[in-house]
PDB file of C-alpha atoms and ligand atoms in Angstrom:
ATOM      1  CA  MET A   3       0.632  -9.712 -12.429  1.00 97.00           C
ATOM      2  CA  GLU A   4      -2.397 -11.131 -10.669  1.00 97.00           C
ATOM      3  CA  GLU A   5      -5.932 -10.447  -9.469  1.00 97.00           C
ATOM      4  CA  PHE A   6      -7.658 -11.997  -6.497  1.00 97.00           C
ATOM      5  CA  TYR A   7     -10.565 -11.410  -4.141  1.00 97.00           C
ATOM      6  CA  SER A   8      -9.524 -11.429  -0.509  1.00 97.00           C
ATOM      7  CA  LEU A   9      -9.447  -9.257   2.616  1.00 97.00           C
ATOM      8  CA  GLN A  10      -7.298  -6.190   3.071  1.00 96.00           C
ATOM      9  CA  GLY A  11      -4.802  -7.259   5.691  1.00 95.00           C
ATOM     10  CA  GLU A  12      -3.099  -3.948   6.496  1.00 96.00           C
ATOM     11  CA  GLY A  13      -3.711  -0.379   7.522  1.00 97.00           C
ATOM     12  CA  PHE A  14      -6.941   1.588   7.742  1.00 98.00           C
ATOM     13  CA  HIS A  15      -9.108  -0.845   5.764  1.00 98.00           C
ATOM     14  CA  THR A  16      -7.910  -3.979   7.595  1.00 97.00           C
ATOM     15  CA  GLY A  17     -10.479  -6.743   7.490  1.00 95.00           C
ATOM     16  CA  ARG A  18     -12.424  -5.307   4.578  1.00 97.00           C
ATOM     17  CA  ALA A  19     -13.216  -7.491   1.585  1.00 97.00           C
ATOM     18  CA  ALA A  20     -11.327  -6.213  -1.431  1.00 98.00           C
ATOM     19  CA  TYR A  21     -10.563  -7.204  -5.011  1.00 98.00           C
ATOM     20  CA  PHE A  22      -6.813  -6.859  -5.494  1.00 98.00           C
ATOM     21  CA  ILE A  23      -5.314  -5.872  -8.821  1.00 98.00           C
ATOM     22  CA  ARG A  24      -1.547  -6.336  -8.621  1.00 98.00           C
ATOM     23  CA  LEU A  25       0.250  -4.589 -11.457  1.00 98.00           C
ATOM     24  CA  ALA A  26       3.692  -5.782 -12.506  1.00 98.00           C
ATOM     25  CA  GLY A  27       6.808  -3.624 -12.555  1.00 98.00           C
ATOM     26  CA  CYS A  28       8.728  -1.950  -9.745  1.00 98.00           C
ATOM     27  CA  ASP A  29      11.806   0.266  -9.791  1.00 97.00           C
ATOM     28  CA  VAL A  30      12.049   0.827  -6.026  1.00 97.00           C
ATOM     29  CA  GLY A  31      14.065  -2.242  -5.016  1.00 95.00           C
ATOM     30  CA  CYS A  32      13.300  -2.738  -1.311  1.00 92.00           C
ATOM     31  CA  VAL A  33      15.723  -5.340   0.069  1.00 89.00           C
ATOM     32  CA  TRP A  34      12.956  -6.980   2.126  1.00 86.00           C
ATOM     33  CA  CYS A  35      10.353  -6.939  -0.668  1.00 92.00           C
ATOM     34  CA  ASP A  36       8.067  -9.980  -0.451  1.00 88.00           C
ATOM     35  CA  VAL A  37       6.862  -9.701  -4.071  1.00 94.00           C
ATOM     36  CA  LYS A  38      10.168  -9.512  -5.920  1.00 96.00           C
ATOM     37  CA  GLU A  39       8.576 -11.527  -8.709  1.00 96.00           C
ATOM     38  CA  SER A  40       6.585  -8.384  -9.499  1.00 97.00           C
ATOM     39  CA  TRP A  41       9.638  -6.301 -10.365  1.00 97.00           C
ATOM     40  CA  ASP A  42      10.055  -7.352 -14.005  1.00 97.00           C
ATOM     41  CA  LYS A  43       6.891  -6.389 -15.834  1.00 96.00           C
ATOM     42  CA  THR A  44       7.965  -8.252 -18.961  1.00 96.00           C
ATOM     43  CA  ALA A  45       7.684 -11.506 -16.977  1.00 97.00           C
ATOM     44  CA  HIS A  46       3.908 -11.077 -16.783  1.00 97.00           C
ATOM     45  CA  PRO A  47       1.182 -11.080 -19.436  1.00 95.00           C
ATOM     46  CA  VAL A  48      -0.523  -7.976 -20.790  1.00 96.00           C
ATOM     47  CA  VAL A  49      -4.210  -8.095 -19.759  1.00 97.00           C
ATOM     48  CA  ALA A  50      -7.048  -5.986 -21.184  1.00 97.00           C
ATOM     49  CA  VAL A  51      -8.293  -3.416 -18.683  1.00 98.00           C
ATOM     50  CA  ASP A  52     -11.935  -4.142 -19.546  1.00 98.00           C
ATOM     51  CA  GLU A  53     -11.439  -7.797 -18.598  1.00 98.00           C
ATOM     52  CA  ILE A  54      -9.983  -6.798 -15.227  1.00 98.00           C
ATOM     53  CA  VAL A  55     -12.879  -4.429 -14.574  1.00 98.00           C
ATOM     54  CA  ASN A  56     -15.432  -7.119 -15.432  1.00 98.00           C
ATOM     55  CA  ARG A  57     -13.814  -9.616 -13.081  1.00 98.00           C
ATOM     56  CA  ALA A  58     -13.650  -7.052 -10.277  1.00 98.00           C
ATOM     57  CA  LYS A  59     -17.329  -6.222 -10.751  1.00 98.00           C
ATOM     58  CA  LYS A  60     -18.366  -9.889 -10.812  1.00 98.00           C
ATOM     59  CA  SER A  61     -16.362 -10.689  -7.644  1.00 97.00           C
ATOM     60  CA  GLY A  62     -19.099  -9.225  -5.446  1.00 96.00           C
ATOM     61  CA  THR A  63     -16.842  -6.631  -3.843  1.00 97.00           C
ATOM     62  CA  ASP A  64     -17.511  -2.941  -3.408  1.00 98.00           C
ATOM     63  CA  PHE A  65     -13.818  -2.126  -2.945  1.00 98.00           C
ATOM     64  CA  VAL A  66     -10.843  -2.533  -5.258  1.00 98.00           C
ATOM     65  CA  ILE A  67      -7.194  -2.130  -4.289  1.00 98.00           C
ATOM     66  CA  ILE A  68      -4.656  -1.415  -7.002  1.00 98.00           C
ATOM     67  CA  THR A  69      -1.223  -2.504  -5.818  1.00 98.00           C
ATOM     68  CA  GLY A  70       2.041  -3.819  -7.134  1.00 96.00           C
ATOM     69  CA  GLY A  71       4.902  -3.784  -7.683  1.00 97.00           C
ATOM     70  CA  GLU A  72       4.750  -0.044  -8.010  1.00 98.00           C
ATOM     71  CA  PRO A  73       1.391   0.528  -9.717  1.00 98.00           C
ATOM     72  CA  CYS A  74       2.120   4.176 -10.490  1.00 98.00           C
ATOM     73  CA  LEU A  75       4.617   3.121 -13.136  1.00 98.00           C
ATOM     74  CA  HIS A  76       1.422   2.639 -15.178  1.00 98.00           C
ATOM     75  CA  ASP A  77      -1.095   5.207 -16.407  1.00 98.00           C
ATOM     76  CA  LEU A  78      -4.057   4.384 -14.165  1.00 98.00           C
ATOM     77  CA  ASN A  79      -6.566   6.830 -15.641  1.00 98.00           C
ATOM     78  CA  TYR A  80      -8.561   4.399 -17.776  1.00 98.00           C
ATOM     79  CA  LEU A  81      -8.501   1.556 -15.259  1.00 98.00           C
ATOM     80  CA  THR A  82      -9.703   3.713 -12.377  1.00 98.00           C
ATOM     81  CA  GLN A  83     -12.318   5.527 -14.473  1.00 98.00           C
ATOM     82  CA  GLU A  84     -13.815   2.240 -15.646  1.00 98.00           C
ATOM     83  CA  LEU A  85     -13.803   0.739 -12.156  1.00 98.00           C
ATOM     84  CA  LYS A  86     -15.552   3.795 -10.754  1.00 98.00           C
ATOM     85  CA  LYS A  87     -18.126   3.784 -13.570  1.00 98.00           C
ATOM     86  CA  THR A  88     -19.296   0.419 -12.238  1.00 98.00           C
ATOM     87  CA  GLY A  89     -19.757   1.933  -8.785  1.00 98.00           C
ATOM     88  CA  LEU A  90     -16.714   0.368  -7.148  1.00 98.00           C
ATOM     89  CA  LEU A  91     -14.623   2.263  -4.621  1.00 98.00           C
ATOM     90  CA  VAL A  92     -11.004   2.361  -5.731  1.00 98.00           C
ATOM     91  CA  ALA A  93      -7.933   2.427  -3.499  1.00 98.00           C
ATOM     92  CA  LEU A  94      -4.233   2.661  -4.313  1.00 98.00           C
ATOM     93  CA  GLU A  95      -1.190   1.268  -2.500  1.00 98.00           C
ATOM     94  CA  THR A  96       1.940   3.063  -3.647  1.00 98.00           C
ATOM     95  CA  SER A  97       5.442   3.988  -2.558  1.00 98.00           C
ATOM     96  CA  GLY A  98       4.707   7.453  -3.962  1.00 98.00           C
ATOM     97  CA  SER A  99       7.907   7.430  -6.003  1.00 98.00           C
ATOM     98  CA  SER A 100       6.200   7.815  -9.391  1.00 98.00           C
ATOM     99  CA  LYS A 101       3.505  10.227 -10.547  1.00 98.00           C
ATOM    100  CA  ILE A 102       0.024   9.173  -9.418  1.00 98.00           C
ATOM    101  CA  THR A 103      -2.482   9.070 -12.263  1.00 98.00           C
ATOM    102  CA  GLY A 104      -6.164   8.164 -11.977  1.00 98.00           C
ATOM    103  CA  GLU A 105      -9.128   8.738  -9.662  1.00 97.00           C
ATOM    104  CA  PHE A 106      -9.041   7.213  -6.202  1.00 98.00           C
ATOM    105  CA  ASP A 107     -11.281   7.092  -3.161  1.00 98.00           C
ATOM    106  CA  TRP A 108      -8.363   6.132  -0.949  1.00 98.00           C
ATOM    107  CA  ILE A 109      -4.603   6.470  -1.371  1.00 98.00           C
ATOM    108  CA  CYS A 110      -2.180   4.702   0.940  1.00 98.00           C
ATOM    109  CA  VAL A 111       1.386   5.967   0.562  1.00 98.00           C
ATOM    110  CA  SER A 112       4.099   3.745   1.972  1.00 97.00           C
ATOM    111  CA  PRO A 113       7.378   5.553   1.281  1.00 97.00           C
ATOM    112  CA  LYS A 114      10.530   3.516   0.883  1.00 95.00           C
ATOM    113  CA  LYS A 115      14.162   4.515   1.506  1.00 92.00           C
ATOM    114  CA  PHE A 116      15.255   2.992  -1.758  1.00 92.00           C
ATOM    115  CA  LYS A 117      13.494   5.562  -4.006  1.00 96.00           C
ATOM    116  CA  ALA A 118      12.244   8.834  -2.590  1.00 93.00           C
ATOM    117  CA  PRO A 119       8.533   9.666  -2.763  1.00 96.00           C
ATOM    118  CA  LEU A 120       7.333  12.665  -4.763  1.00 97.00           C
ATOM    119  CA  PRO A 121       5.843  15.633  -2.835  1.00 96.00           C
ATOM    120  CA  GLU A 122       2.484  15.193  -4.601  1.00 97.00           C
ATOM    121  CA  ALA A 123       2.125  11.725  -3.077  1.00 98.00           C
ATOM    122  CA  PHE A 124       2.030  13.203   0.418  1.00 97.00           C
ATOM    123  CA  GLU A 125      -0.532  15.803  -0.671  1.00 97.00           C
ATOM    124  CA  ARG A 126      -2.871  13.076  -1.958  1.00 97.00           C
ATOM    125  CA  ALA A 127      -2.351  10.516   0.823  1.00 98.00           C
ATOM    126  CA  HIS A 128      -5.325   9.464   2.970  1.00 98.00           C
ATOM    127  CA  GLU A 129      -3.067   7.036   4.807  1.00 98.00           C
ATOM    128  CA  LEU A 130       0.669   6.968   5.502  1.00 98.00           C
ATOM    129  CA  LYS A 131       2.097   3.547   6.255  1.00 98.00           C
ATOM    130  CA  ILE A 132       5.703   3.281   7.404  1.00 97.00           C
ATOM    131  CA  VAL A 133       7.377  -0.121   7.511  1.00 95.00           C
ATOM    132  CA  ILE A 134       9.503  -0.475  10.637  1.00 96.00           C
ATOM    133  CA  PHE A 135      12.652  -2.502  10.089  1.00 94.00           C
ATOM    134  CA  ASN A 136      14.723  -1.116  12.970  1.00 94.00           C
ATOM    135  CA  LYS A 137      14.641   1.638  15.624  1.00 94.00           C
ATOM    136  CA  HIS A 138      15.987   4.276  13.225  1.00 95.00           C
ATOM    137  CA  ASP A 139      12.788   4.016  11.194  1.00 96.00           C
ATOM    138  CA  PHE A 140      10.806   5.887  13.864  1.00 98.00           C
ATOM    139  CA  ASP A 141      12.701   9.098  13.018  1.00 97.00           C
ATOM    140  CA  TRP A 142      12.060   8.444   9.363  1.00 95.00           C
ATOM    141  CA  ALA A 143       8.356   7.942  10.118  1.00 98.00           C
ATOM    142  CA  GLU A 144       8.161  11.262  11.972  1.00 98.00           C
ATOM    143  CA  GLU A 145       9.908  13.076   9.138  1.00 97.00           C
ATOM    144  CA  HIS A 146       7.321  11.815   6.664  1.00 97.00           C
ATOM    145  CA  SER A 147       4.357  12.429   8.950  1.00 98.00           C
ATOM    146  CA  MET A 148       5.177  16.146   8.732  1.00 98.00           C
ATOM    147  CA  LYS A 149       4.587  16.066   4.975  1.00 97.00           C
ATOM    148  CA  VAL A 150       1.037  14.667   4.873  1.00 98.00           C
ATOM    149  CA  LYS A 151      -2.261  16.451   5.479  1.00 97.00           C
ATOM    150  CA  GLN A 152      -3.468  16.693   9.062  1.00 96.00           C
ATOM    151  CA  GLU A 153      -6.365  14.292   8.488  1.00 98.00           C
ATOM    152  CA  CYS A 154      -4.093  11.605   6.996  1.00 98.00           C
ATOM    153  CA  LYS A 155      -4.163   8.354   9.029  1.00 98.00           C
ATOM    154  CA  LEU A 156      -0.747   7.313  10.330  1.00 98.00           C
ATOM    155  CA  PHE A 157       0.357   3.684  10.620  1.00 98.00           C
ATOM    156  CA  LEU A 158       3.544   1.927  11.684  1.00 98.00           C
ATOM    157  CA  GLN A 159       3.849  -1.619  10.413  1.00 97.00           C
ATOM    158  CA  PRO A 160       6.565  -4.114  11.355  1.00 96.00           C
ATOM    159  CA  GLU A 161       8.512  -5.700   8.538  1.00 92.00           C
ATOM    160  CA  TRP A 162       7.135  -9.236   8.842  1.00 88.00           C
ATOM    161  CA  ASP A 163      10.420 -11.069   9.366  1.00 89.00           C
ATOM    162  CA  LYS A 164      11.479  -8.537  12.004  1.00 89.00           C
ATOM    163  CA  ARG A 165       8.180  -8.414  13.867  1.00 90.00           C
ATOM    164  CA  GLU A 166       9.307 -10.195  17.015  1.00 92.00           C
ATOM    165  CA  GLU A 167      12.253  -7.813  17.354  1.00 94.00           C
ATOM    166  CA  VAL A 168      10.511  -4.536  16.514  1.00 96.00           C
ATOM    167  CA  LEU A 169       6.966  -4.992  17.872  1.00 96.00           C
ATOM    168  CA  PRO A 170       7.873  -4.333  21.529  1.00 97.00           C
ATOM    169  CA  MET A 171       9.603  -1.097  20.443  1.00 97.00           C
ATOM    170  CA  MET A 172       6.611  -0.176  18.302  1.00 97.00           C
ATOM    171  CA  ILE A 173       4.138  -0.723  21.120  1.00 97.00           C
ATOM    172  CA  ASP A 174       6.175   1.523  23.418  1.00 98.00           C
ATOM    173  CA  TYR A 175       6.537   4.092  20.656  1.00 98.00           C
ATOM    174  CA  VAL A 176       2.818   4.294  19.920  1.00 98.00           C
ATOM    175  CA  LYS A 177       2.017   4.651  23.621  1.00 98.00           C
ATOM    176  CA  SER A 178       4.218   7.750  23.761  1.00 98.00           C
ATOM    177  CA  HIS A 179       3.430   9.046  20.225  1.00 98.00           C
ATOM    178  CA  VAL A 180      -0.322   8.642  20.106  1.00 98.00           C
ATOM    179  CA  LYS A 181      -0.946   9.978  16.613  1.00 98.00           C
ATOM    180  CA  TRP A 182       0.318   6.635  15.278  1.00 98.00           C
ATOM    181  CA  ARG A 183      -1.487   3.281  15.052  1.00 98.00           C
ATOM    182  CA  VAL A 184       0.085  -0.152  14.686  1.00 97.00           C
ATOM    183  CA  SER A 185      -0.742  -2.004  11.481  1.00 96.00           C
ATOM    184  CA  LEU A 186      -0.089  -5.738  11.183  1.00 92.00           C
ATOM    185  CA  GLN A 187      -0.126  -7.934   8.114  1.00 87.00           C
ATOM    186  CA  THR A 188      -3.208  -9.740   9.377  1.00 84.00           C
ATOM    187  CA  HIS A 189      -3.755 -11.561   6.078  1.00 82.00           C
ATOM    188  CA  ARG A 190      -0.745 -13.688   7.044  1.00 81.00           C
ATOM    189  CA  VAL A 191      -2.476 -14.595  10.324  1.00 77.00           C
ATOM    190  CA  LEU A 192      -5.848 -15.174   8.678  1.00 81.00           C
ATOM    191  CA  GLY A 193      -4.243 -17.413   6.086  1.00 77.00           C
ATOM    192  CA  VAL A 194      -5.549 -15.400   3.144  1.00 80.00           C
ATOM    193  CA  ARG A 195      -3.487 -13.792   0.374  1.00 78.00           C
TER     194      ARG A 195
HETATM  195 FE1  SF4 B1104       8.588  -4.490  -3.325  1.00 79.05          FE
HETATM  196 FE2  SF4 B1104       6.752  -2.584  -2.960  1.00 79.05          FE
HETATM  197 FE3  SF4 B1104       9.344  -2.089  -2.431  1.00 79.05          FE
HETATM  198 FE4  SF4 B1104       8.509  -2.408  -4.965  1.00 79.05          FE
HETATM  199  S1  SF4 B1104       7.915  -0.769  -3.540  1.00 79.05           S
HETATM  200  S2  SF4 B1104      10.355  -3.288  -4.041  1.00 79.05           S
HETATM  201  S3  SF4 B1104       6.949  -3.979  -4.731  1.00 79.05           S
HETATM  202  S4  SF4 B1104       7.986  -3.538  -1.353  1.00 79.05           S
END
């Protein structure tokens, strides 16, 4: 769908320069999705993987984030192998609802209620990021935190349009459930994509 060089705004790698590769297609259907234009993969051009890899390499980054849409609807083996051959670190942002293919240095799983994640996604996750839309999502976050490995980093992130409503609850929650960290969509504050 698009490629751009920016900063990672969310989660563990917040503030880090990253080349984003956004793949088109998503079958999850989150009501609050802010990239609904990504859902229909036929609305976007087919791009040669080698061209993407060359642009990522030339960007000057050391870190690539493959996102979507739901990137795991695609076979990511060749793309990730070629990126890693150039020495780039490769991260994935996924809902975990489709089989993960490819080699990754970092996997962020952000499960969604609209299509259940696969068990293997939790096994491979380095980072679990739960979007908080209302107070019921804390229970949902706890349920999923039981499924990841002990060393997996745990983040709660407010749904952007609900942030004023849910942030006070989140701050209280993290103070009494200290395994969690708050993640904010800082790219929106920084004015980058
Ligand atoms: Fe949007 Fe991501 Fe949900 Fe797909 S998984 S609908 S791209 S927020």
